[in-house]
Coordinates of C-alpha atoms in Angstrom, one line a residue:
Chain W
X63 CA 0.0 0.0 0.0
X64 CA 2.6 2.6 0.9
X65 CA 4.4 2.0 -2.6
X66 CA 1.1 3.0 -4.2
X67 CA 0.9 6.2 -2.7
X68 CA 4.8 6.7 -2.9
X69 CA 3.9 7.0 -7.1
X70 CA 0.6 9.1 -6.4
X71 CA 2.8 11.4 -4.4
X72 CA 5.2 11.7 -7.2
X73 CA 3.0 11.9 -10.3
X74 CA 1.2 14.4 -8.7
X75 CA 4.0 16.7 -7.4
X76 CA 4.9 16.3 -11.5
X77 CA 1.5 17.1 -12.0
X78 CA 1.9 20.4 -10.2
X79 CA 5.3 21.3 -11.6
X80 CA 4.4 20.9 -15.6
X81 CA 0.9 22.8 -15.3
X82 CA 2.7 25.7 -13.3
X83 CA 5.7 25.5 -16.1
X84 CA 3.0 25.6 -18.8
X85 CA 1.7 29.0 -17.5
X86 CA 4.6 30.9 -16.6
X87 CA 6.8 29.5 -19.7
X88 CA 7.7 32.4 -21.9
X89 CA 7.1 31.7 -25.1
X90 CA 3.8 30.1 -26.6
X91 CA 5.3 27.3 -28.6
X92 CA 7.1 25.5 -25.8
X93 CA 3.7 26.3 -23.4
X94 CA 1.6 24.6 -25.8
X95 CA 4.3 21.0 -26.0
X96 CA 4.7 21.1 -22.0
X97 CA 0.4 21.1 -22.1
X98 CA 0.7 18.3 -24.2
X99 CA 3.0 16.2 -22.0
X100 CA 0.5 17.3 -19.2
X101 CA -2.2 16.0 -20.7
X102 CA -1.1 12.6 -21.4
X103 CA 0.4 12.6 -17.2
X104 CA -3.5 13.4 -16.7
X105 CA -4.3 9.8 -18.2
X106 CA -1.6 8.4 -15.8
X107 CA -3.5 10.2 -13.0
X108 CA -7.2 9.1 -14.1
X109 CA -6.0 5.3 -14.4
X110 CA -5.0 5.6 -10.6
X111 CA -8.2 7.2 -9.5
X112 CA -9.7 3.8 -11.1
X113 CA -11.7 5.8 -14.4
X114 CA -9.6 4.0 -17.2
X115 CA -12.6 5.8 -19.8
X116 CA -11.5 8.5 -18.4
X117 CA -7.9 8.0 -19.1
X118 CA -8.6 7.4 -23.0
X119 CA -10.4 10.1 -23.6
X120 CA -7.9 12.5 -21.9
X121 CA -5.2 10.8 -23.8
X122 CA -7.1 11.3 -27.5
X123 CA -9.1 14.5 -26.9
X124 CA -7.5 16.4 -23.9
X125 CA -4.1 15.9 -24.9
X126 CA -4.0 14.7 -28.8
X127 CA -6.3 17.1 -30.7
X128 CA -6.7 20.3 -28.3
X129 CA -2.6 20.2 -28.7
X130 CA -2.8 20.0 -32.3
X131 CA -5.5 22.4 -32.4
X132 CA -3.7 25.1 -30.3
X133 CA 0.3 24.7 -32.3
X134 CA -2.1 25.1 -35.6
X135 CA -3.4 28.3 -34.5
X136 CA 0.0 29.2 -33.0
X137 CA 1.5 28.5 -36.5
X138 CA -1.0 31.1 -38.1
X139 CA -0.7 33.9 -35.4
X140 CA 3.2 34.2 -36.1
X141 CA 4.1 35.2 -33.1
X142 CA 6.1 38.5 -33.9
X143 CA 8.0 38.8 -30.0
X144 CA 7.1 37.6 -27.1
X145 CA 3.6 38.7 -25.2
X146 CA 2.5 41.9 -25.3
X147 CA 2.6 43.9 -21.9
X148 CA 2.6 41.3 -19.4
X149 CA 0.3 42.2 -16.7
X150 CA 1.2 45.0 -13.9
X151 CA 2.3 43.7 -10.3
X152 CA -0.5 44.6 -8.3
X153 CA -2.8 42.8 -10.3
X154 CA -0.6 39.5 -10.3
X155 CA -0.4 39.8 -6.6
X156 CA -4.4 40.3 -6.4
X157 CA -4.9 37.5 -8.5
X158 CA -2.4 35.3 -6.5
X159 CA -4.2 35.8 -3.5
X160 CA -7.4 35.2 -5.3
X161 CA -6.6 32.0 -6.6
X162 CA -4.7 31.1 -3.7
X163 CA -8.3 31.2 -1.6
X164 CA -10.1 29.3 -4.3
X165 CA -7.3 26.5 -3.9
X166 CA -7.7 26.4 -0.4
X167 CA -11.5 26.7 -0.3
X168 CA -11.2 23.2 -2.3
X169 CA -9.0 21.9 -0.5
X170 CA -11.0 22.3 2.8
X171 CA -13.4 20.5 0.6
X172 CA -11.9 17.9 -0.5
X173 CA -9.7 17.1 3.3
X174 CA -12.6 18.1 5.4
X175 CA -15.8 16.4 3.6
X176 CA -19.2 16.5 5.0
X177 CA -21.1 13.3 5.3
X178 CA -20.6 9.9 4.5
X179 CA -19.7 9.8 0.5
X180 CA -22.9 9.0 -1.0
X181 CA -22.5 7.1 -4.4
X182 CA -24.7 5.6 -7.2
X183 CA -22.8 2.5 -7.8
X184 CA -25.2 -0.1 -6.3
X185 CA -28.3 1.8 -8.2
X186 CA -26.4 1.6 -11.5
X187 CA -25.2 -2.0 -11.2
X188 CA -28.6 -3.2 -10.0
X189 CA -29.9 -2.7 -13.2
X190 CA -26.7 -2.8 -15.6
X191 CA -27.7 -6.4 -16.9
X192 CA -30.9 -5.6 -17.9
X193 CA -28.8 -4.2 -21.5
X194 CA -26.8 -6.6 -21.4
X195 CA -23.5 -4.1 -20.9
X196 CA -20.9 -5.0 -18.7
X197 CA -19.3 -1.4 -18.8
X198 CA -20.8 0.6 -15.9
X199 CA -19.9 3.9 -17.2
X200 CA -21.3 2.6 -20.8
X201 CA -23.5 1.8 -19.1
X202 CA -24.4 5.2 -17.9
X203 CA -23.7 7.3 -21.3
X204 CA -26.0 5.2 -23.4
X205 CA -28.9 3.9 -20.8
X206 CA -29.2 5.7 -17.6
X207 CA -28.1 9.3 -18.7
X208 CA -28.9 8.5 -22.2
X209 CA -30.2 12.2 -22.7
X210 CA -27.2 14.1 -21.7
X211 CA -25.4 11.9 -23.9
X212 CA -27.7 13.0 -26.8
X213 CA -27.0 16.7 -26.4
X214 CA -23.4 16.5 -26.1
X215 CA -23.2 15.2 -29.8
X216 CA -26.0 18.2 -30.5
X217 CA -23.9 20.5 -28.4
X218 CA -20.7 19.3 -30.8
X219 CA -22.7 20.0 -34.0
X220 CA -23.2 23.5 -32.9
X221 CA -19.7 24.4 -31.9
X222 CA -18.9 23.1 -35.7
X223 CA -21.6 25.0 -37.1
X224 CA -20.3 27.9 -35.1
X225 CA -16.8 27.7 -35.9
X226 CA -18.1 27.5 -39.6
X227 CA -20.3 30.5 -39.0
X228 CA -16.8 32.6 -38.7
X229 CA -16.0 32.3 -42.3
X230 CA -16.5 35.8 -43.9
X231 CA -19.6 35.4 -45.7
X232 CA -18.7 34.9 -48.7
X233 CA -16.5 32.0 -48.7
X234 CA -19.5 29.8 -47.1
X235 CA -19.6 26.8 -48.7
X236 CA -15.6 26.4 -49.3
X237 CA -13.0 24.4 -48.0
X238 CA -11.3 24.6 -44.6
X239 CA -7.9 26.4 -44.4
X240 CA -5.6 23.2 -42.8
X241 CA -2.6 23.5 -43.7
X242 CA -1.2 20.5 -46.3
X243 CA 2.3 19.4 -46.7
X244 CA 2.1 17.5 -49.6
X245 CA 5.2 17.0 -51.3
X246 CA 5.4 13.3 -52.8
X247 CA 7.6 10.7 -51.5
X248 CA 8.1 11.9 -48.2
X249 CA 8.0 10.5 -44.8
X250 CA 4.5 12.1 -43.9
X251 CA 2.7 11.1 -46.8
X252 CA 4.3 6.9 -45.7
X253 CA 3.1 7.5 -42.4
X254 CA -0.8 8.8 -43.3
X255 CA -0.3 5.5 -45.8
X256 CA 0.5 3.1 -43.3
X257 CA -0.9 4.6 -40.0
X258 CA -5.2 4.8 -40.9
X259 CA -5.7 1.3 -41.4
X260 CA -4.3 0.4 -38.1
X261 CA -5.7 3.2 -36.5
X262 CA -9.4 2.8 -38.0
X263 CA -9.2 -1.2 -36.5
X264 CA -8.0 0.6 -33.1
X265 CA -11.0 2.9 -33.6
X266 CA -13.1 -0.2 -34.0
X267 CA -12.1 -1.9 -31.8
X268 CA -12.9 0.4 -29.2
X269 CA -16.0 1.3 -30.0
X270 CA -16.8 -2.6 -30.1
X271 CA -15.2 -3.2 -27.1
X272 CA -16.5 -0.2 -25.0
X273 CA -19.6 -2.1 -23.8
X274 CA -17.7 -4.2 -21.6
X275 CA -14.3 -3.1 -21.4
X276 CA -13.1 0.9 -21.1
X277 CA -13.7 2.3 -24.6
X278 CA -16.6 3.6 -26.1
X279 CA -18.0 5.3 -29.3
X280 CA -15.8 9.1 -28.1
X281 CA -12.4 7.4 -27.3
X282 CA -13.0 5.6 -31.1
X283 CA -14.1 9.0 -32.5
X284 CA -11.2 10.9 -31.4
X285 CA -9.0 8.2 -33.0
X286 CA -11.0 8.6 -36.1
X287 CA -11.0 12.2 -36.2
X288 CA -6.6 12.1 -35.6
X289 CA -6.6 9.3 -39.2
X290 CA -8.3 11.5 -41.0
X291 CA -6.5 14.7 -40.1
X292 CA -2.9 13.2 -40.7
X293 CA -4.8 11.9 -43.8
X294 CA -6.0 15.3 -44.7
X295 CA -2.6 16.7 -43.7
X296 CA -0.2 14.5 -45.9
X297 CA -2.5 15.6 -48.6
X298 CA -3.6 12.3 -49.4
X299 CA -7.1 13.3 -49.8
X300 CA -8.3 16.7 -50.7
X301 CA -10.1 18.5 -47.9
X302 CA -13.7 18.2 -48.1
X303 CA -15.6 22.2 -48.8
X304 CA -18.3 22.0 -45.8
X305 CA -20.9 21.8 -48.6
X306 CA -19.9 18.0 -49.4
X307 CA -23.0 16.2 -48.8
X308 CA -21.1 13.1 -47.7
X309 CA -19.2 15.2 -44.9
X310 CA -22.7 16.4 -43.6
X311 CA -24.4 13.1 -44.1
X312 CA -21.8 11.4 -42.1
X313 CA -21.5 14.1 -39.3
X314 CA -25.7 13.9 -39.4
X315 CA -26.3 10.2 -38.8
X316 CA -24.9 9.2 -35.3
X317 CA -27.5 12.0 -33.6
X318 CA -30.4 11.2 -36.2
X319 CA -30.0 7.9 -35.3
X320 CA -29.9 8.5 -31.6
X321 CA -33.1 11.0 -31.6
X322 CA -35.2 8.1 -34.2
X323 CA -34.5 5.1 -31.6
X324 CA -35.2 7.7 -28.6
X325 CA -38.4 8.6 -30.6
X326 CA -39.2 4.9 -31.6
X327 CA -38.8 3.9 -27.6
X328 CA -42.1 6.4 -26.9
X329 CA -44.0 3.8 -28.5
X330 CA -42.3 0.6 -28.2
X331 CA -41.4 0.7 -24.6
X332 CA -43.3 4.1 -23.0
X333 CA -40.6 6.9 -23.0
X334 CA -37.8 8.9 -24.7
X335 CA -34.9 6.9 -25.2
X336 CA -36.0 4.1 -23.5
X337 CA -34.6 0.3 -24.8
X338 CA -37.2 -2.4 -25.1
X339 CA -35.3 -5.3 -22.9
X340 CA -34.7 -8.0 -25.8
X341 CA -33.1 -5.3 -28.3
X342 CA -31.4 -3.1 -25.6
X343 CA -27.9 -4.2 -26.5
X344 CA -28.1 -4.3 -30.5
X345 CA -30.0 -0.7 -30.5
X346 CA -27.0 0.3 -28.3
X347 CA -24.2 -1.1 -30.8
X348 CA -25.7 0.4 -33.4
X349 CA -26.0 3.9 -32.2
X350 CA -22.3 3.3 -30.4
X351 CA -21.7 2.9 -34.0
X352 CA -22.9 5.9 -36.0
X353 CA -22.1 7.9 -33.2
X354 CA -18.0 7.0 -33.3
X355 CA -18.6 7.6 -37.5
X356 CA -20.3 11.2 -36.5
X357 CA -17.4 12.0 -33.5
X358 CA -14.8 11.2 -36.5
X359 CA -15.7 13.3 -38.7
X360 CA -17.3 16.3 -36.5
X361 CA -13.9 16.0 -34.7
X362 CA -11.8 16.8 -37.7
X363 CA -13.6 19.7 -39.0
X364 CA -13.5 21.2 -35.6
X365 CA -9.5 21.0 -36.2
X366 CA -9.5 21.8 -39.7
X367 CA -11.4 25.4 -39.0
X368 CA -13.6 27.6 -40.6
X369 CA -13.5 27.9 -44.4
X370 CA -11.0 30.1 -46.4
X371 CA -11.0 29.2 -50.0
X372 CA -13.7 29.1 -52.0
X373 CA -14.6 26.3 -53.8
X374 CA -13.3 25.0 -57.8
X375 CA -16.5 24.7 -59.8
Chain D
X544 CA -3.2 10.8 3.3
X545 CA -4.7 8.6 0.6
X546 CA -5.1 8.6 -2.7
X547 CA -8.6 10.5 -3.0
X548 CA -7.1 13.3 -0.3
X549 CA -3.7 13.6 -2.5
X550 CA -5.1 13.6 -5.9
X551 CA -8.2 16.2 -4.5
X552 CA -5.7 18.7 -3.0
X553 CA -3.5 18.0 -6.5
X554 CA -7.2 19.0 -8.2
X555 CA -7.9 22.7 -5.9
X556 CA -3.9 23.6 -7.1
X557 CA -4.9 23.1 -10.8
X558 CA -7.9 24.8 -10.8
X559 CA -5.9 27.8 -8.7
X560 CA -3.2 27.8 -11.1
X561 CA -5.5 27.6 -14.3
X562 CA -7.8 31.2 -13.0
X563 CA -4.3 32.5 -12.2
X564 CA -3.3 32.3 -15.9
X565 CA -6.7 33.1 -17.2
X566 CA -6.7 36.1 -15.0
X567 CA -2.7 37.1 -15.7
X568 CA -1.8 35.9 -19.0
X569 CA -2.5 39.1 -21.7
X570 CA -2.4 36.4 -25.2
X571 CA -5.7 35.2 -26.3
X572 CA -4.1 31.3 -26.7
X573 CA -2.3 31.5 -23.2
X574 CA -5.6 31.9 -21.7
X575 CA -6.9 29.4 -23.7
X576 CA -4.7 27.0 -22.3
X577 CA -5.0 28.6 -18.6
X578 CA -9.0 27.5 -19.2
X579 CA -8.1 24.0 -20.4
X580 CA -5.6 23.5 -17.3
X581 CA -9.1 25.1 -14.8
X582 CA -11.0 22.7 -16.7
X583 CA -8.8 19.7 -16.3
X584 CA -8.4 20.7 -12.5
X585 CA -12.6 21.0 -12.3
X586 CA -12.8 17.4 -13.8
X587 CA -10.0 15.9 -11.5
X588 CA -12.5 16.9 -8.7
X589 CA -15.2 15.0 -10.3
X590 CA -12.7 12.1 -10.4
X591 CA -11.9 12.4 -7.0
X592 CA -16.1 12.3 -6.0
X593 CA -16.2 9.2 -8.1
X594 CA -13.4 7.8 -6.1
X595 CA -14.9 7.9 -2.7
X596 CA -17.8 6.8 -4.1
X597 CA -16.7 3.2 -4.3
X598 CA -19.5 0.6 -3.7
X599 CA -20.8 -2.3 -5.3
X600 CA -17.6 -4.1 -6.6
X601 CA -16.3 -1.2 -8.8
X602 CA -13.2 1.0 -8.1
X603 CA -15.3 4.3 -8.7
X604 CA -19.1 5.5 -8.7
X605 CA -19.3 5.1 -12.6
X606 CA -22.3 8.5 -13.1
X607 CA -19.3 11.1 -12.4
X608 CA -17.2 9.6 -14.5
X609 CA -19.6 9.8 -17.5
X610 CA -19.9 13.3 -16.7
X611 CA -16.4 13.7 -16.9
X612 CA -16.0 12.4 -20.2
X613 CA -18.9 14.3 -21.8
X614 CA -17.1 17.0 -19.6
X615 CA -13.8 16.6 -21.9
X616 CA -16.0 16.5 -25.4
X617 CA -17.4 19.7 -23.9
X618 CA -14.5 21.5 -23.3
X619 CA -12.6 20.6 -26.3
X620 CA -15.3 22.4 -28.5
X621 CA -15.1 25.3 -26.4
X622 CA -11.6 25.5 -27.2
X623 CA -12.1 25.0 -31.1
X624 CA -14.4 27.8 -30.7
X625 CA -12.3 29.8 -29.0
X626 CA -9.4 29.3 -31.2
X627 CA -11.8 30.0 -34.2
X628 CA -12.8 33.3 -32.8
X629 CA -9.3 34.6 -31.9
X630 CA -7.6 33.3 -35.4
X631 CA -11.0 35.8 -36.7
X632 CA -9.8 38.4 -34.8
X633 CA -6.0 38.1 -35.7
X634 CA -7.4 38.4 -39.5
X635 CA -9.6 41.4 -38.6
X636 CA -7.4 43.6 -36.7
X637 CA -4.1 42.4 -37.1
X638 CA -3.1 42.6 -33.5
X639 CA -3.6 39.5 -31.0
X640 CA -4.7 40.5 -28.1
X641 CA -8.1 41.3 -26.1
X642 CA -7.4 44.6 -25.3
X643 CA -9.2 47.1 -27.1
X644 CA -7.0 50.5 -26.8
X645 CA -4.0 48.1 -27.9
X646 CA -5.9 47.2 -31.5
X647 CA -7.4 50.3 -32.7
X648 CA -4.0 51.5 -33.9
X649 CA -3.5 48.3 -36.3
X650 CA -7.1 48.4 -37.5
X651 CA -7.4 47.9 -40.8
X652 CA -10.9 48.2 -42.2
X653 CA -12.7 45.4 -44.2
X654 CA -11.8 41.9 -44.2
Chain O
X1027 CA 8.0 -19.7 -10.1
X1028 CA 5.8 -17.1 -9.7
X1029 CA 9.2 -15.5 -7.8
X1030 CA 11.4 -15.8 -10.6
X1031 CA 9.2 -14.0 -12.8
X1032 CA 8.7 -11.5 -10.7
X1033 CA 12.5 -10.5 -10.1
X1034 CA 12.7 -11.1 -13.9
X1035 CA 10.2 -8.4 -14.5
X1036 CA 12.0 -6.4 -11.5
X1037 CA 15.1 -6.4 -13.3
X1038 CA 13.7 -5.4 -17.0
X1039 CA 11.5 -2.7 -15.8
X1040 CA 14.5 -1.6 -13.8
X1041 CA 16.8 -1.4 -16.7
X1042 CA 14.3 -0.1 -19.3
X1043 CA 14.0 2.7 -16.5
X1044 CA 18.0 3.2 -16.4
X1045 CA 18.4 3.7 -20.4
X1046 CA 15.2 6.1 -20.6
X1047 CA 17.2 8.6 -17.7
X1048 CA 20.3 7.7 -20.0
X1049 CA 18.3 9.6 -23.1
X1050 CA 17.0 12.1 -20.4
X1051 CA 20.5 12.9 -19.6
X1052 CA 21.7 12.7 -23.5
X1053 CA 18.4 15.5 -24.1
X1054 CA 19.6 17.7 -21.7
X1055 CA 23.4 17.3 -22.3
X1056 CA 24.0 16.9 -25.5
X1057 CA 25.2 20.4 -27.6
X1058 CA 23.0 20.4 -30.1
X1059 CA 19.3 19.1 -31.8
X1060 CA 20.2 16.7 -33.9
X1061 CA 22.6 14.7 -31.3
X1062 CA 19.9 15.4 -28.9
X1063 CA 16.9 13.8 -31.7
X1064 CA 19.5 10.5 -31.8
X1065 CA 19.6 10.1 -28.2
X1066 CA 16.3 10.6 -27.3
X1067 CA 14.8 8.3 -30.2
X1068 CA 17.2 5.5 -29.5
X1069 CA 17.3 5.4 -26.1
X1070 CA 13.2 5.5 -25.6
X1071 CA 12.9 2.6 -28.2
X1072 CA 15.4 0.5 -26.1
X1073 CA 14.0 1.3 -23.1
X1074 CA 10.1 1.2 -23.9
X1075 CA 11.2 -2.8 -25.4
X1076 CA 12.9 -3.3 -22.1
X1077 CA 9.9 -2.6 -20.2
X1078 CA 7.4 -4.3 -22.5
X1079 CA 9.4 -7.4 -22.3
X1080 CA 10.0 -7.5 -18.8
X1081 CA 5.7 -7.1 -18.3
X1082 CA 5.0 -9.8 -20.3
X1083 CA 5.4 -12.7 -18.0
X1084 CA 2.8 -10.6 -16.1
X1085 CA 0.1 -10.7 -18.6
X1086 CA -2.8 -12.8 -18.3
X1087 CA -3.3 -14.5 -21.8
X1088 CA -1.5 -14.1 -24.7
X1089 CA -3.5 -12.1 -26.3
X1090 CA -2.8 -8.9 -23.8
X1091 CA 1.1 -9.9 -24.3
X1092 CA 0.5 -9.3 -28.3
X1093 CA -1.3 -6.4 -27.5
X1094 CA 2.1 -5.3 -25.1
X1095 CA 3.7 -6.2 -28.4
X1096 CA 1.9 -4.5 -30.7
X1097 CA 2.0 -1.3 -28.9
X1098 CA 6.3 -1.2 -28.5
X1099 CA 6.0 -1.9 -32.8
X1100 CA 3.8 1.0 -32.9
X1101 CA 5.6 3.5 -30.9
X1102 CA 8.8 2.7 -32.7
X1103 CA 7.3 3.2 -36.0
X1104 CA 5.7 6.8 -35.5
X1105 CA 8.4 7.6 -33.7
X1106 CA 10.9 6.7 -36.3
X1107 CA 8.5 8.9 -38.6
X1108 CA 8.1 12.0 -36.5
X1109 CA 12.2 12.2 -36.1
X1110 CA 12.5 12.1 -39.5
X1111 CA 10.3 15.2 -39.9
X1112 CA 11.6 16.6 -37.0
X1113 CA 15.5 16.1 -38.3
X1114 CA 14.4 17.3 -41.8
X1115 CA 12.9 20.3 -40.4
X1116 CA 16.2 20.7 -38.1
X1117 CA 18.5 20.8 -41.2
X1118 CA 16.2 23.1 -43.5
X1119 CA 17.2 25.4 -40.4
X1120 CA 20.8 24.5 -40.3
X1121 CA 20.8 25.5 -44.3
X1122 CA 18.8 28.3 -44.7

């Protein structure tokens, strides 16, 4: 036992050290790699607080794409100097203290908890057979809180249609500005070659997996969504304008599917998004299914941006 | 000290750290990050409420864990949005930064 | 038996540990990128197959020690790729 927390004690003071070193570091570039290593030391942490989900989808989304996202818009900024007029002392010092107090208000939280922990385990595994999932927290995303699970994919579709929405208006309808490095027969272009297939059986493989092992339709998505970027990035395949109807088909079916079987379950088994019990596990494979297809591709137009060239006849 | 108390107190330094750079840091994308490193810090909690709800065979009370994760989704749209609107705002007045005395000089008009 | 494995795995782990502070020590020492790129890459290959292969007498089935497997083959092949890029990118700085 006291080796355990001998490594909790050192991941987190390494924790601590590379999220204060990503704020104070001077320059942006080197802020937005040491974020990116603290990301994937956040997995390390989440598998030791026993949320190995948790861990996968920090790993793909927390650490992979935001990073990528972030250096991409670094790239196009061109940073010309360091920050402009860092702020003044007294306000540093105020906002020291501030944060100081919200840090120790937590803590007192956290060290000094009210009550015995109360905790829905026994509720959830009660009736976690019933779907035939083994995966409590599957279990949880597509059956108990089936809703909220619902309108985070809506809530995704909007932040694309919003991000789209920035495009001056006339270039609506054209193709995303990511930035291609296509030059033929290099190293990139044999990595997005031999990479996607492996990665796309990963993505797969999760998704299949996630109803009774960690995994799930957004850890398979965010894999998805990093193929087809690197794809889309070695120039392999051109990137789609946002008028494609393929692109919007496939970002559409994972949450028309969703809202049809939540519909459909009014009248088969007597309310929104309810499962009847034989055809509760196929129902949920197939909308696991469209829904990793749909967190793909919604994924990668999030990181390829808002449009800037208008479209070749 | 055990692991819930450790990785908690870990979770209240984050969040402190992450309003200090949102609050300090004057670049657009450093306070982007700032808010991922709060948000990160805010889920680490939830982790931590999962953790001492253990019961019923499993290491963690699985219903703040799926909150978590539609937590991350959540947050990682926030920030394509954000970095949508600030790579808009670069194109628009050719200064990056929030502070509106700073820009007007470098204003160009149109797009 | 179960011992034997165990100090087996205590000793690869422990070694695999050793040559990853080794390419630590070559990042932070070395004069410049490129010499740096070398140690790092070859030293985290070595030391990531040193620690897969001391783990795997503690898998379960084989199909988790293919899996251990699989994931050493695929670190070393992006990571071979992303030096490249990165030592490309290195000398189109050294030239211009």
């Amino acid at each position: 036992m006291t080796m355990d927390i001998v490594f909790d004690i050192g991941l987190v003071a390494l924790l601590i050290s590379i999220a204060v070193w990503s704020i104070v570091a001077r320059d942006a570039f080197s802020a937005i790699m040491i974020f990116m290593v603290y990301g994937l030391l956040l997995s390390l942490a989440w598998v030791r607080l026993a949320a190995v989900d948790i861990a996968l989808t920090e790993a793909a989304i927390g650490a992979g794409v935001t990073g990528m996202l972030l250096l991409n818009a670094l790239a196009r900024l061109r940073m010309t100097g360091s920050d402009a007029a860092p702020a003044a002392l007294p306000l540093r010092i105020a906002a020291g203290v501030l944060c100081m107090l919200v840090s120790a208000a937590l803590s007192a939280l956290v060290l000094f908890p009210s009550g015995e922990p109360t905790t829905l385990a026994p509720a959830v595994m009660a009736r976690l057979g019933e779907s035939g999932l083994e995966n409590p927290v599957a279990g949880v995303l597509f059956v108990f809180r089936s809703l909220d699970t619902l309108l985070e994919k809506v809530v995704l579709l909007l932040a694309l249609l919003a991000v789209w929405s920035l495009a001056p208006d006339g270039l609506w309808g054209g193709i995303p500005g990511l930035r291609v490095f296509a030059e033929k027969k290099s190293v990139l272009v044999f990595l997005a070659q031999t990479l996607p297939p492996i990665g796309i059986m990963v993505a797969i493989y999760m998704c299949w997996v996630g109803a009774s092992e960690p995994g799930g339709a957004f850890q398979g998505g965010a894999v998805l969504a990093a193929m087809w970027i690197l794809v889309m990035v070695a120039g392999l395949r051109k990137v789609p304008s946002i008028d494609s109807q393929s692109v919007r088909l496939a970002m559409a079916v994972g949450p028309v599917v969703f809202l049809a079987i939540g519909i459909a379950g009014i009248f088969v088994a007597n309310s929104f998004l309810a499962y009847p019990s034989d055809y509760a596990k196929p129902l949920i494979v197939v909308i696991e299914a469209t829904l990793t297809l749909s967190i793909g591709v919604t994924l990668g137009l999030l990181a390829a941006g808002p449009p800037e060239k208008v479209q070749q006849p | 000290m055990n692991v819930v108390m450790l990785f908690g107190i870990c979770a209240a330094v984050l969040v402190g750290l992450g309003l200090f750079g949102l609050i300090v840091r004057p670049h657009p994308l450093r306070k982007i990050l700032a808010l991922n490193v709060l948000s990160s810090g805010v889920f680490l909690l939830f982790g931590v409420i999962a953790r001492r709800g253990t019961a019923a065979g499993l290491g963690g009370d699985p219903v703040p864990q799926a909150m978590v994760i539609t937590g991350i989704v959540v947050a990682f749209s926030s920030t394509a949005m954000a970095v949508a609107l600030v790579l808009r705002l670069f194109k628009e007045s050719g200064a990056v930064t929030l502070d509106v005395a700073e820009a007007e000089p470098a204003k160009r008009d149109g797009g | 038996m179960n011992i034997v494995l165990d100090i087996f795995t205590i000793a690869a782990v422990s070694a695999g540990a050793f040559v990853f502070m080794a390419g630590t020590v070559g990042l932070l020492r070395f004069p410049d990128e490129l010499t740096r790129l070398h140690a790092l890459t070859k030293a985290d290959n070595l030391g990531l197959g040193l620690i897969v292969f001391g783990l795997l007498p503690q898998m379960d089935n084989m199909f988790a020690a293919l899996k251990l497997i699989s994931v050493w083959l695929l670190v070393q092949f992006s990571g071979a790729m992303v030096t490249q890029l990165i030592a490309r990118t290195i000398r189109r700085g050294m030239n211009a």
